[in-house]
Coordinates of C-alpha atoms in Angstrom, one line a residue:
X1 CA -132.8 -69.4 -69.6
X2 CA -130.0 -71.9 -69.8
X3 CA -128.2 -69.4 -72.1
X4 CA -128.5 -66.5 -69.7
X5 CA -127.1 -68.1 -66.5
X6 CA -123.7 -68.9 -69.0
X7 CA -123.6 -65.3 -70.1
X8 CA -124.2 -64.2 -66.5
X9 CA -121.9 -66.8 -64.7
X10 CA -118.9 -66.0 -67.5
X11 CA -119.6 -62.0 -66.5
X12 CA -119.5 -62.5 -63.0
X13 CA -116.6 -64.6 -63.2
X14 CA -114.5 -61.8 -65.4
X15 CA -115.5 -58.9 -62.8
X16 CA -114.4 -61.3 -60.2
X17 CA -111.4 -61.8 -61.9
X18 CA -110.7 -57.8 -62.6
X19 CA -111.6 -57.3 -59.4
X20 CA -108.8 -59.8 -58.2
X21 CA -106.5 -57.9 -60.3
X22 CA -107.0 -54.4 -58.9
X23 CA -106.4 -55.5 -55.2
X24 CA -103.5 -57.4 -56.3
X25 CA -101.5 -54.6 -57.6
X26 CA -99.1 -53.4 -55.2
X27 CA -98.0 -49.4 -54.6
X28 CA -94.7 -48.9 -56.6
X29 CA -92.2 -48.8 -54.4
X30 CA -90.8 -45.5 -52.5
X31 CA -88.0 -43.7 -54.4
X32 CA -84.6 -45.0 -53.4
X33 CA -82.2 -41.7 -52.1
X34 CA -79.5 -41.3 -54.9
X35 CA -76.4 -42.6 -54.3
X36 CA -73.1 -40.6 -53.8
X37 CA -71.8 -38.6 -57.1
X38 CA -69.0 -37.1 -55.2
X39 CA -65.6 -38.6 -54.8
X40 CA -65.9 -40.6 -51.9
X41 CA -62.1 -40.6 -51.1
X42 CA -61.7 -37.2 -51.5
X43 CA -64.2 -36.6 -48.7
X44 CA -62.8 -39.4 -46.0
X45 CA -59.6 -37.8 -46.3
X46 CA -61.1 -34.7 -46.3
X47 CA -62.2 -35.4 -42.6
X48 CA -59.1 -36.7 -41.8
X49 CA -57.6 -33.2 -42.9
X50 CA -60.2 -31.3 -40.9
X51 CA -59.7 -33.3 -37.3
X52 CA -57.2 -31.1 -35.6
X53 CA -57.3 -33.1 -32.4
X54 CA -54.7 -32.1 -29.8
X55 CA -53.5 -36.1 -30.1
X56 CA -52.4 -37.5 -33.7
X57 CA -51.0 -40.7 -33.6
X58 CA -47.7 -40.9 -36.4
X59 CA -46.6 -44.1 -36.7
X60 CA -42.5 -44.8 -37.5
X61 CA -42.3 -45.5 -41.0
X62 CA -40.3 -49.0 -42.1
X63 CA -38.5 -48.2 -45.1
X64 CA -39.5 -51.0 -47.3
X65 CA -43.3 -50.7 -46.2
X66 CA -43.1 -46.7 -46.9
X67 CA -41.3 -46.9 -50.3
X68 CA -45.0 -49.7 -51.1
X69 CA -47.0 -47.0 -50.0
X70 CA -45.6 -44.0 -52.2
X71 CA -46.0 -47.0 -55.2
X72 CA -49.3 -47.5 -54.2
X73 CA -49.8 -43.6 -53.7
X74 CA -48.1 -43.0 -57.6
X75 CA -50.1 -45.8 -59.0
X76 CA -53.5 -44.3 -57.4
X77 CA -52.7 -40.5 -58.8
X78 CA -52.1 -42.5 -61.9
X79 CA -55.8 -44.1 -62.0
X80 CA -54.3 -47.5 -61.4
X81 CA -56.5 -48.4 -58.4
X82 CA -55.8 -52.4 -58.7
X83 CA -52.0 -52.4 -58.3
X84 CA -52.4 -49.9 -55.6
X85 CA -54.2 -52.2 -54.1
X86 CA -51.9 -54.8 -54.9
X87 CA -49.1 -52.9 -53.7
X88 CA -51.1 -52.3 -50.2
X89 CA -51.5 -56.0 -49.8
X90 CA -48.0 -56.6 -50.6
X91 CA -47.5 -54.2 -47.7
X92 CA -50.1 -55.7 -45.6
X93 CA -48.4 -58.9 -45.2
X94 CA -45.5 -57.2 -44.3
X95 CA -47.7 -55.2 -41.6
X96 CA -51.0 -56.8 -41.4
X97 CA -52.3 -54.9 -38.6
X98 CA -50.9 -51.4 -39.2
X99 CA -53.8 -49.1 -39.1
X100 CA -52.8 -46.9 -41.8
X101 CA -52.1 -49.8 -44.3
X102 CA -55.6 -50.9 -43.6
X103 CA -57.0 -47.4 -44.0
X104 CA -55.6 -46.8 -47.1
X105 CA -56.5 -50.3 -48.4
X106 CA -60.1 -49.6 -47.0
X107 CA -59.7 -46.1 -49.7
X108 CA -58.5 -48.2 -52.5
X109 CA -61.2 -50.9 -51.8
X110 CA -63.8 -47.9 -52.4
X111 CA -62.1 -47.0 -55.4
X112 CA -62.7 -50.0 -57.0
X113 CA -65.9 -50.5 -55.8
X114 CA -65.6 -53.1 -53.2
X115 CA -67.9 -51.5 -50.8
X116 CA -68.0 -53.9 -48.4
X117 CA -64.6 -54.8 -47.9
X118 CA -63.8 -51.3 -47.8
X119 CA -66.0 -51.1 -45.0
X120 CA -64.0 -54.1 -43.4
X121 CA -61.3 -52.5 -43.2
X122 CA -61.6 -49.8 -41.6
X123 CA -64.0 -51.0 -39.1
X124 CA -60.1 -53.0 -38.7
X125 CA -58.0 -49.9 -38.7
X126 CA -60.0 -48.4 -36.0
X127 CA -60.2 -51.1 -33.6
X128 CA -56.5 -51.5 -34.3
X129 CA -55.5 -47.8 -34.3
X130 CA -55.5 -44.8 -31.5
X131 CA -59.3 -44.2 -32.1
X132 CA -58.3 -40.5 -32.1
X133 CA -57.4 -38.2 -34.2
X134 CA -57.4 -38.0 -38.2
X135 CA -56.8 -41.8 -39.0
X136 CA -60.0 -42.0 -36.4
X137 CA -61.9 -39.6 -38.9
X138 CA -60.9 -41.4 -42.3
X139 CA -62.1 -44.4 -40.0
X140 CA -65.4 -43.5 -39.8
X141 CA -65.7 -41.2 -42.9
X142 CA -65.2 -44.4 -44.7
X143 CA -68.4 -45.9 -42.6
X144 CA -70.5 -43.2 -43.4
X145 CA -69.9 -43.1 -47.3
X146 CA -70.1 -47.2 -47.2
X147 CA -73.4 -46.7 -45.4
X148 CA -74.7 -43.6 -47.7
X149 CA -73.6 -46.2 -50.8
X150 CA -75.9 -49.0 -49.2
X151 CA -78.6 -46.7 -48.9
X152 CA -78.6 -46.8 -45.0
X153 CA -79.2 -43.1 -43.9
X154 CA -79.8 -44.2 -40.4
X155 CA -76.2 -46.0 -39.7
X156 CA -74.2 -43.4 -41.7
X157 CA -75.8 -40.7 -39.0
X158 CA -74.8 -43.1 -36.7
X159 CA -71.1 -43.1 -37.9
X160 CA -71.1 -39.2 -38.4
X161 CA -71.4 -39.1 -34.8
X162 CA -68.5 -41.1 -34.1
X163 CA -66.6 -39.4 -36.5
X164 CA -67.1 -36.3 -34.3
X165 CA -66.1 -38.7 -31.5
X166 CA -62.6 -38.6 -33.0
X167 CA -61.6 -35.3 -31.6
X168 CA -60.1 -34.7 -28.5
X169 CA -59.8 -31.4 -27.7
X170 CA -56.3 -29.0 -25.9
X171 CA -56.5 -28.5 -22.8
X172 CA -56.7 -24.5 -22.5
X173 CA -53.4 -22.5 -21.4
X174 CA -53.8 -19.3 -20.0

């Protein structure tokens, strides 16, 4: 009898312990949305060319921070995204709170994969810029493909809708 209650207590305790381990095991998790295989650039300055707003803020140029920007520009079409960048800051600390140096440097930033700081700055550029207009819509463009790269469907609807708050109509002439 002594025998049988060890066999039976070392049974009971084995389906207590596979029992444990079949209420422990968790559902695998849901499956993630992919992530952006597009060029991401190509599409925030795609909404910048699409936002014909009747106002479109042009800044003056400064020579010395325009002949940086067409280096940075030539190194980017080039595939050297770091000294664009470099050459951005450069300008940057000539400018540091032009909105289209901060755009562009917020387009570099995703280029090289510096998500959030490329979110950063152009969260910067708007709040420093006309909040009209195309730089408006690279703006926010930028917020959406930051948010679709953090997986964050719900903001980057969020910021689709301000990019549509970019536009300002004409007023119609009769």
């Amino acid at each position: 009898m002594h025998y049988l209650g060890k066999g039976f207590s070392l049974l009971l305790a084995t389906s207590l312990l596979a029992g444990c381990g079949m209420l422990a095991t968790t559902p695998p998790p849901a499956p993630q949305p992919p992530l952006p295989t597009y060029d991401q650039v190509t599409a925030i300055r795609a909404a910048g060319d699409r936002e014909k707003s009747i106002i479109a803020v042009n800044p003056l140029r400064d020579p010395g921070i325009g002949a940086l920007q067409d280096a940075a520009k030539r190194d980017e079409q080039a595939g050297k995204y770091a000294d664009a960048a470099t050459t951005l800051d450069q300008a940057l600390k000539l400018s540091p709170d032009s909105p289209d140096l901060l755009q562009e440097r917020a387009e570099m930033a995703v280029r090289l994969k510096d998500f959030s700081a490329a979110e950063k700055l152009a969260h910067k550029s708007w709040s420093l810029g006309p909040r009209l207009g195309p730089l408006c819509a690279r703006n926010w463009q930028t917020i959406v493909e930051m948010r679709l790269q953090a997986r964050d469907h719900a903001g980057a609807e969020t910021a689709r809708k301000w990019v549509g708050q970019c536009h300002k109509a004409g007023i119609p002439r009769y």
